[in-house]
mmCIF file of C-alpha atoms in Angstrom:
data_model
loop_
_atom_site.group_PDB
_atom_site.id
_atom_site.type_symbol
_atom_site.label_atom_id
_atom_site.label_comp_id
_atom_site.label_asym_id
_atom_site.label_seq_id
_atom_site.Cartn_x
_atom_site.Cartn_y
_atom_site.Cartn_z
ATOM 1 C CA UNK A 1 -0.015 -0.007 -0.003
ATOM 2 C CA UNK A 2 1.360 3.415 -0.937
ATOM 3 C CA UNK A 3 2.080 5.674 2.027
ATOM 4 C CA UNK A 4 0.002 8.878 2.026
ATOM 5 C CA UNK A 5 2.156 11.994 1.986
ATOM 6 C CA UNK A 6 1.590 14.224 4.996
ATOM 7 C CA UNK A 7 0.022 17.591 4.149
ATOM 8 C CA UNK A 8 0.920 20.584 6.326
ATOM 9 C CA UNK A 9 -1.105 23.753 6.758
ATOM 10 C CA UNK A 10 2.182 25.595 6.033
ATOM 11 C CA UNK A 11 5.314 24.099 4.496
ATOM 12 C CA UNK A 12 8.260 26.033 3.176
ATOM 13 C CA UNK A 13 11.282 24.578 1.363
ATOM 14 C CA UNK A 14 14.549 26.481 1.123
ATOM 15 C CA UNK A 15 12.614 29.739 1.474
ATOM 16 C CA UNK A 16 14.925 32.692 0.913
ATOM 17 C CA UNK A 17 14.478 36.450 0.641
ATOM 18 C CA UNK A 18 17.443 38.535 -0.539
ATOM 19 C CA UNK A 19 17.575 42.324 -0.350
ATOM 20 C CA UNK A 20 20.578 43.486 -2.350
ATOM 21 C CA UNK A 21 23.566 42.052 -0.466
ATOM 22 C CA UNK A 22 21.601 41.004 2.636
ATOM 23 C CA UNK A 23 19.576 37.791 3.061
ATOM 24 C CA UNK A 24 16.632 38.570 5.373
ATOM 25 C CA UNK A 25 15.570 34.879 5.296
ATOM 26 C CA UNK A 26 17.884 31.976 4.417
ATOM 27 C CA UNK A 27 16.918 28.506 3.240
ATOM 28 C CA UNK A 28 13.963 28.297 5.644
ATOM 29 C CA UNK A 29 12.246 24.897 6.015
ATOM 30 C CA UNK A 30 9.235 25.532 8.206
ATOM 31 C CA UNK A 31 6.397 23.089 8.877
ATOM 32 C CA UNK A 32 3.103 23.852 10.574
ATOM 33 C CA UNK A 33 0.607 21.041 11.022
ATOM 34 C CA UNK A 34 -3.134 21.638 10.834
ATOM 35 C CA UNK A 35 -4.686 22.506 14.155
ATOM 36 C CA UNK A 36 -1.503 23.907 15.723
ATOM 37 C CA UNK A 37 -0.860 27.224 17.419
ATOM 38 C CA UNK A 38 2.634 27.769 16.082
ATOM 39 C CA UNK A 39 4.655 30.348 17.991
ATOM 40 C CA UNK A 40 7.268 31.913 15.708
ATOM 41 C CA UNK A 41 10.067 33.398 17.799
ATOM 42 C CA UNK A 42 13.000 35.629 17.035
ATOM 43 C CA UNK A 43 14.587 38.948 17.859
ATOM 44 C CA UNK A 44 13.653 42.134 15.979
ATOM 45 C CA UNK A 45 15.223 41.874 12.527
ATOM 46 C CA UNK A 46 15.549 38.094 12.680
ATOM 47 C CA UNK A 47 13.258 37.614 9.689
ATOM 48 C CA UNK A 48 9.871 36.850 11.322
ATOM 49 C CA UNK A 49 7.816 39.464 9.503
ATOM 50 C CA UNK A 50 9.532 38.851 6.179
ATOM 51 C CA UNK A 51 8.783 35.128 6.466
ATOM 52 C CA UNK A 52 5.104 35.719 7.374
ATOM 53 C CA UNK A 53 4.710 38.172 4.499
ATOM 54 C CA UNK A 54 6.050 35.587 2.032
ATOM 55 C CA UNK A 55 3.779 32.897 3.458
ATOM 56 C CA UNK A 56 0.835 35.296 3.158
ATOM 57 C CA UNK A 57 1.698 36.070 -0.448
ATOM 58 C CA UNK A 58 2.362 39.743 0.291
ATOM 59 C CA UNK A 59 5.949 39.659 -0.941
ATOM 60 C CA UNK A 60 7.651 37.261 -3.351
ATOM 61 C CA UNK A 61 10.541 35.066 -2.225
ATOM 62 C CA UNK A 62 13.905 35.259 -3.964
ATOM 63 C CA UNK A 63 13.956 31.482 -4.071
ATOM 64 C CA UNK A 64 12.293 28.482 -2.456
ATOM 65 C CA UNK A 65 8.791 27.095 -2.277
ATOM 66 C CA UNK A 66 5.733 27.803 -0.137
ATOM 67 C CA UNK A 67 2.802 25.407 0.137
ATOM 68 C CA UNK A 68 -0.385 25.985 2.113
ATOM 69 C CA UNK A 69 -2.462 22.834 2.609
ATOM 70 C CA UNK A 70 -0.331 21.158 -0.020
ATOM 71 C CA UNK A 71 -0.963 23.807 -2.701
ATOM 72 C CA UNK A 72 1.148 26.762 -3.906
ATOM 73 C CA UNK A 73 0.503 30.037 -2.055
ATOM 74 C CA UNK A 74 -0.355 31.616 -5.424
ATOM 75 C CA UNK A 75 -3.396 29.375 -5.815
ATOM 76 C CA UNK A 76 -6.464 31.697 -5.555
ATOM 77 C CA UNK A 77 -8.546 29.019 -3.849
ATOM 78 C CA UNK A 78 -5.860 28.500 -1.216
ATOM 79 C CA UNK A 79 -5.535 32.264 -0.669
ATOM 80 C CA UNK A 80 -9.194 32.254 0.440
ATOM 81 C CA UNK A 81 -8.339 29.748 3.176
ATOM 82 C CA UNK A 82 -5.995 32.183 4.978
ATOM 83 C CA UNK A 83 -6.627 35.275 7.101
ATOM 84 C CA UNK A 84 -3.797 37.697 7.740
ATOM 85 C CA UNK A 85 -2.978 40.372 10.354
ATOM 86 C CA UNK A 86 0.513 41.723 9.656
ATOM 87 C CA UNK A 87 1.794 44.995 11.097
ATOM 88 C CA UNK A 88 -0.785 47.786 11.462
ATOM 89 C CA UNK A 89 -4.153 47.169 9.837
ATOM 90 C CA UNK A 90 -5.510 49.933 7.600
ATOM 91 C CA UNK A 91 -8.764 50.976 9.286
ATOM 92 C CA UNK A 92 -11.143 53.747 8.349
ATOM 93 C CA UNK A 93 -10.925 55.765 11.577
ATOM 94 C CA UNK A 94 -14.217 57.659 11.156
ATOM 95 C CA UNK A 95 -16.191 54.458 10.597
ATOM 96 C CA UNK A 96 -17.509 51.923 13.106
ATOM 97 C CA UNK A 97 -16.202 48.380 13.536
ATOM 98 C CA UNK A 98 -19.131 46.949 11.613
ATOM 99 C CA UNK A 99 -18.733 49.466 8.774
ATOM 100 C CA UNK A 100 -15.031 48.579 8.479
ATOM 101 C CA UNK A 101 -15.865 44.886 8.303
ATOM 102 C CA UNK A 102 -18.595 45.467 5.724
ATOM 103 C CA UNK A 103 -16.139 47.437 3.606
ATOM 104 C CA UNK A 104 -13.593 44.581 3.788
ATOM 105 C CA UNK A 105 -16.286 42.030 2.916
ATOM 106 C CA UNK A 106 -17.206 43.992 -0.199
ATOM 107 C CA UNK A 107 -13.568 44.220 -1.259
ATOM 108 C CA UNK A 108 -13.295 40.440 -0.818
ATOM 109 C CA UNK A 109 -16.372 39.885 -2.967
ATOM 110 C CA UNK A 110 -18.292 38.133 -0.199
ATOM 111 C CA UNK A 111 -21.910 37.824 -1.274
ATOM 112 C CA UNK A 112 -23.111 36.496 2.074
ATOM 113 C CA UNK A 113 -22.660 39.018 4.902
ATOM 114 C CA UNK A 114 -23.862 36.608 7.599
ATOM 115 C CA UNK A 115 -20.292 36.150 8.818
ATOM 116 C CA UNK A 116 -20.015 39.841 9.772
ATOM 117 C CA UNK A 117 -22.142 39.504 12.923
ATOM 118 C CA UNK A 118 -20.317 36.270 13.731
ATOM 119 C CA UNK A 119 -16.834 37.816 13.640
ATOM 120 C CA UNK A 120 -18.074 40.820 15.662
ATOM 121 C CA UNK A 121 -19.452 38.479 18.327
ATOM 122 C CA UNK A 122 -16.386 36.274 18.276
ATOM 123 C CA UNK A 123 -13.979 39.200 18.801
ATOM 124 C CA UNK A 124 -16.134 40.912 21.443
ATOM 125 C CA UNK A 125 -16.960 43.919 19.245
ATOM 126 C CA UNK A 126 -20.690 43.329 18.699
ATOM 127 C CA UNK A 127 -21.687 45.960 21.271
ATOM 128 C CA UNK A 128 -19.474 48.809 20.061
ATOM 129 C CA UNK A 129 -22.424 50.290 18.173
ATOM 130 C CA UNK A 130 -21.696 53.677 16.592
ATOM 131 C CA UNK A 131 -18.340 54.143 18.266
ATOM 132 C CA UNK A 132 -15.790 55.177 15.670
ATOM 133 C CA UNK A 133 -12.439 53.373 15.347
ATOM 134 C CA UNK A 134 -10.488 56.508 16.230
ATOM 135 C CA UNK A 135 -11.933 56.202 19.747
ATOM 136 C CA UNK A 136 -10.998 52.479 20.131
ATOM 137 C CA UNK A 137 -8.328 51.348 22.543
ATOM 138 C CA UNK A 138 -5.266 49.521 21.184
ATOM 139 C CA UNK A 139 -6.719 46.232 22.330
ATOM 140 C CA UNK A 140 -10.009 46.895 20.518
ATOM 141 C CA UNK A 141 -8.134 47.790 17.338
ATOM 142 C CA UNK A 142 -6.147 44.550 17.504
ATOM 143 C CA UNK A 143 -9.351 42.541 17.964
ATOM 144 C CA UNK A 144 -10.837 44.367 14.986
ATOM 145 C CA UNK A 145 -7.749 43.398 12.981
ATOM 146 C CA UNK A 146 -8.377 39.769 13.930
ATOM 147 C CA UNK A 147 -12.076 40.186 12.983
ATOM 148 C CA UNK A 148 -11.061 41.397 9.548
ATOM 149 C CA UNK A 149 -8.683 38.462 9.177
ATOM 150 C CA UNK A 150 -11.518 36.077 10.078
ATOM 151 C CA UNK A 151 -13.820 37.229 7.274
ATOM 152 C CA UNK A 152 -14.544 34.349 4.922
ATOM 153 C CA UNK A 153 -13.940 31.834 7.732
ATOM 154 C CA UNK A 154 -10.285 30.996 6.918
ATOM 155 C CA UNK A 155 -8.669 27.734 8.029
ATOM 156 C CA UNK A 156 -5.292 29.391 8.662
ATOM 157 C CA UNK A 157 -4.674 32.628 10.599
ATOM 158 C CA UNK A 158 -1.326 34.399 10.268
ATOM 159 C CA UNK A 159 -0.787 36.991 13.004
ATOM 160 C CA UNK A 160 2.369 39.053 13.216
ATOM 161 C CA UNK A 161 3.037 40.512 16.692
ATOM 162 C CA UNK A 162 -0.710 40.690 17.521
ATOM 163 C CA UNK A 163 -0.104 41.647 21.177
ATOM 164 C CA UNK A 164 2.340 44.473 20.460
ATOM 165 C CA UNK A 165 1.425 47.595 22.397
ATOM 166 C CA UNK A 166 -1.412 45.997 24.368
ATOM 167 C CA UNK A 167 -1.961 46.463 28.077
ATOM 168 C CA UNK A 168 -2.330 43.353 30.309
ATOM 169 C CA UNK A 169 -6.123 43.304 29.866
ATOM 170 C CA UNK A 170 -5.803 43.589 26.073
ATOM 171 C CA UNK A 171 -3.252 40.762 26.056
ATOM 172 C CA UNK A 172 -5.554 38.561 28.136
ATOM 173 C CA UNK A 173 -8.525 39.245 25.814
ATOM 174 C CA UNK A 174 -6.507 38.419 22.699
ATOM 175 C CA UNK A 175 -5.074 35.296 24.313
ATOM 176 C CA UNK A 176 -8.576 34.041 25.092
ATOM 177 C CA UNK A 177 -9.662 34.815 21.521
ATOM 178 C CA UNK A 178 -6.748 32.872 20.018
ATOM 179 C CA UNK A 179 -7.454 29.877 22.259
ATOM 180 C CA UNK A 180 -11.117 29.973 21.282
ATOM 181 C CA UNK A 181 -10.235 30.027 17.576
ATOM 182 C CA UNK A 182 -7.919 27.103 18.117
ATOM 183 C CA UNK A 183 -10.707 25.144 19.793
ATOM 184 C CA UNK A 184 -12.817 25.775 16.703
ATOM 185 C CA UNK A 185 -10.191 23.991 14.643
ATOM 186 C CA UNK A 186 -8.268 26.850 13.116
ATOM 187 C CA UNK A 187 -4.521 26.650 12.540
ATOM 188 C CA UNK A 188 -2.758 29.738 13.897
ATOM 189 C CA UNK A 189 0.750 30.911 13.007
ATOM 190 C CA UNK A 190 1.780 33.892 15.111
ATOM 191 C CA UNK A 191 4.904 35.737 16.025
ATOM 192 C CA UNK A 192 5.670 37.637 19.196
ATOM 193 C CA UNK A 193 8.681 38.809 21.175
ATOM 194 C CA UNK A 194 6.652 38.481 24.415
ATOM 195 C CA UNK A 195 7.884 34.947 25.063
ATOM 196 C CA UNK A 196 6.050 34.407 28.330
ATOM 197 C CA UNK A 197 2.743 35.072 26.628
ATOM 198 C CA UNK A 198 3.489 32.796 23.687
ATOM 199 C CA UNK A 199 4.262 29.965 26.122
ATOM 200 C CA UNK A 200 0.682 30.177 27.460
ATOM 201 C CA UNK A 201 -0.948 29.374 24.109
ATOM 202 C CA UNK A 202 1.471 27.734 21.660
ATOM 203 C CA UNK A 203 1.394 24.019 20.914
ATOM 204 C CA UNK A 204 4.567 24.225 18.772
ATOM 205 C CA UNK A 205 7.438 26.611 18.311
ATOM 206 C CA UNK A 206 9.907 27.701 15.662
ATOM 207 C CA UNK A 207 12.976 29.785 16.517
ATOM 208 C CA UNK A 208 14.531 32.036 13.871
ATOM 209 C CA UNK A 209 17.924 33.685 14.201
ATOM 210 C CA UNK A 210 19.554 35.929 11.575
ATOM 211 C CA UNK A 211 17.119 34.644 8.945
ATOM 212 C CA UNK A 212 17.749 30.967 9.695
ATOM 213 C CA UNK A 213 15.354 28.540 11.410
ATOM 214 C CA UNK A 214 17.478 27.069 14.215
ATOM 215 C CA UNK A 215 14.842 24.889 15.857
ATOM 216 C CA UNK A 216 11.289 23.607 15.632
ATOM 217 C CA UNK A 217 9.986 21.981 18.801
ATOM 218 C CA UNK A 218 6.686 20.815 20.293
ATOM 219 C CA UNK A 219 5.397 22.211 23.613
ATOM 220 C CA UNK A 220 5.870 18.787 25.238
ATOM 221 C CA UNK A 221 9.472 18.416 24.069
ATOM 222 C CA UNK A 222 10.212 21.962 25.185
ATOM 223 C CA UNK A 223 8.755 21.363 28.675
ATOM 224 C CA UNK A 224 10.947 18.272 28.938
ATOM 225 C CA UNK A 225 14.018 20.311 28.077
ATOM 226 C CA UNK A 226 13.004 22.896 30.674
ATOM 227 C CA UNK A 227 13.120 20.475 33.596
ATOM 228 C CA UNK A 228 15.166 21.237 36.711
ATOM 229 C CA UNK A 229 18.916 20.663 36.549
ATOM 230 C CA UNK A 230 21.972 20.736 38.831
ATOM 231 C CA UNK A 231 24.609 23.135 37.529
ATOM 232 C CA UNK A 232 28.291 23.079 38.406
ATOM 233 C CA UNK A 233 31.206 25.296 37.448
ATOM 234 C CA UNK A 234 34.538 23.462 37.470
ATOM 235 C CA UNK A 235 38.160 24.037 36.550
ATOM 236 C CA UNK A 236 38.635 20.899 34.398
ATOM 237 C CA UNK A 237 35.366 20.425 32.490
ATOM 238 C CA UNK A 238 36.554 17.526 30.330
ATOM 239 C CA UNK A 239 37.746 15.422 33.280
ATOM 240 C CA UNK A 240 34.628 16.307 35.268
ATOM 241 C CA UNK A 241 32.274 15.385 32.429
ATOM 242 C CA UNK A 242 33.840 11.928 31.914
ATOM 243 C CA UNK A 243 33.764 11.254 35.664
ATOM 244 C CA UNK A 244 30.102 12.279 36.000
ATOM 245 C CA UNK A 245 29.007 10.184 33.003
ATOM 246 C CA UNK A 246 30.897 7.106 34.258
ATOM 247 C CA UNK A 247 29.626 7.410 37.819
ATOM 248 C CA UNK A 248 26.034 8.408 36.979
ATOM 249 C CA UNK A 249 25.302 6.680 33.632
ATOM 250 C CA UNK A 250 21.560 7.344 33.769
ATOM 251 C CA UNK A 251 21.756 11.118 34.066
ATOM 252 C CA UNK A 252 21.723 13.563 31.163
ATOM 253 C CA UNK A 253 24.570 16.036 30.906
ATOM 254 C CA UNK A 254 24.836 19.237 28.976
ATOM 255 C CA UNK A 255 27.879 21.475 28.475
ATOM 256 C CA UNK A 256 26.715 25.079 28.817
ATOM 257 C CA UNK A 257 30.032 26.887 28.440
ATOM 258 C CA UNK A 258 33.758 26.311 29.018
ATOM 259 C CA UNK A 259 33.361 25.849 32.743
ATOM 260 C CA UNK A 260 29.718 24.920 33.250
ATOM 261 C CA UNK A 261 27.932 21.577 33.165
ATOM 262 C CA UNK A 262 24.232 20.968 33.671
ATOM 263 C CA UNK A 263 23.133 17.590 35.013
ATOM 264 C CA UNK A 264 19.532 16.426 34.644
ATOM 265 C CA UNK A 265 17.988 13.548 36.572
ATOM 266 C CA UNK A 266 19.557 13.893 40.023
ATOM 267 C CA UNK A 267 17.827 15.027 43.196
ATOM 268 C CA UNK A 268 20.851 15.454 45.437
ATOM 269 C CA UNK A 269 23.988 17.386 44.530
ATOM 270 C CA UNK A 270 26.265 16.818 47.511
ATOM 271 C CA UNK A 271 27.376 13.342 46.359
ATOM 272 C CA UNK A 272 28.351 14.737 42.966
ATOM 273 C CA UNK A 273 30.307 17.605 44.562
ATOM 274 C CA UNK A 274 32.139 15.170 46.839
ATOM 275 C CA UNK A 275 32.965 12.969 43.831
ATOM 276 C CA UNK A 276 34.634 15.831 41.975
ATOM 277 C CA UNK A 277 36.510 17.111 45.009
ATOM 278 C CA UNK A 278 37.774 13.631 45.832
ATOM 279 C CA UNK A 279 39.273 13.503 42.309
ATOM 280 C CA UNK A 280 41.003 16.863 42.791
ATOM 281 C CA UNK A 281 38.634 18.736 40.467
ATOM 282 C CA UNK A 282 37.993 22.207 41.965
ATOM 283 C CA UNK A 283 34.287 23.176 42.017
ATOM 284 C CA UNK A 284 33.753 26.935 41.787
ATOM 285 C CA UNK A 285 29.979 26.863 42.286
ATOM 286 C CA UNK A 286 27.055 24.455 42.216
ATOM 287 C CA UNK A 287 23.302 24.419 42.761
ATOM 288 C CA UNK A 288 19.883 23.491 41.481
ATOM 289 C CA UNK A 289 18.146 25.609 38.839
ATOM 290 C CA UNK A 290 14.962 25.565 36.832
ATOM 291 C CA UNK A 291 15.031 26.967 33.279
ATOM 292 C CA UNK A 292 11.821 28.638 32.177
ATOM 293 C CA UNK A 293 10.617 28.922 28.589
ATOM 294 C CA UNK A 294 11.845 32.464 28.165
ATOM 295 C CA UNK A 295 15.342 31.539 29.361
ATOM 296 C CA UNK A 296 15.428 28.552 26.988
ATOM 297 C CA UNK A 297 14.482 30.678 23.974
ATOM 298 C CA UNK A 298 17.007 33.350 24.824
ATOM 299 C CA UNK A 299 19.753 30.802 25.189
ATOM 300 C CA UNK A 300 18.906 29.254 21.831
ATOM 301 C CA UNK A 301 18.810 32.630 20.128
ATOM 302 C CA UNK A 302 22.183 33.489 21.648
ATOM 303 C CA UNK A 303 23.569 30.128 20.503
ATOM 304 C CA UNK A 304 24.599 28.965 23.989
ATOM 305 C CA UNK A 305 22.779 25.629 24.163
ATOM 306 C CA UNK A 306 24.837 22.532 23.318
ATOM 307 C CA UNK A 307 23.675 19.026 24.096
ATOM 308 C CA UNK A 308 26.158 16.323 25.014
#
């Protein structure tokens, strides 16, 4: 029996964007499965927005391939399956939320306006009445941007920094909206530099650095990597590492830098310290730590993490 090829909501192959002598995105191979909330992480200038614009069909790649649900991004039928909120949305400030949505629906050629009330309800904007957009808070404007992206009931939502500039209440409201859309079966690809917030909603992550995708990881695998560890700083790291691995074969070790080793899977550190001291290996410091998601991402983006 022939094996069925897996179809991703988003799949890029060797995706590259070159601006004169600078590559904003380099040979990017990104995969987003249907039904995921994919958190796309990177510093400012790392290539997040450029990647999302190419996936959305807003700019053309220099080379590489983009497929959405197994079809080219240029396919007009596929384009109708995506909703996009990238950078600031162009609102009509003297119009209401409903008027803005009606205008967008007309531009999209939607004959059935029944979805307008639905997206207003879904984004919590149904009771804004005659209030003009220029009087909306930043959080309300972001929810309106999502409402516009939801017109036509897309299967894939692409959101670039949707919580930028929001106060804590606005962030909470948008988080709840994204989780609700996920429960309804939508695939969501979003970027943010607020890593703690991404960790509350994402099921999968991709980390981009200097235009290159350095890691894709599931939430479960990430949580496993973020377990507690015992960290030691020693004078002779090579001798210490061999000794630890021989004495404690079931533990996992990780070299963090030239003097630092992290040991996972032990509950007591005194025995390990005594072992090193008894073998004339000076220990400068030691102790238990717990790495959180934000620390993990920062370490990966700084290129510090090395598994042994």
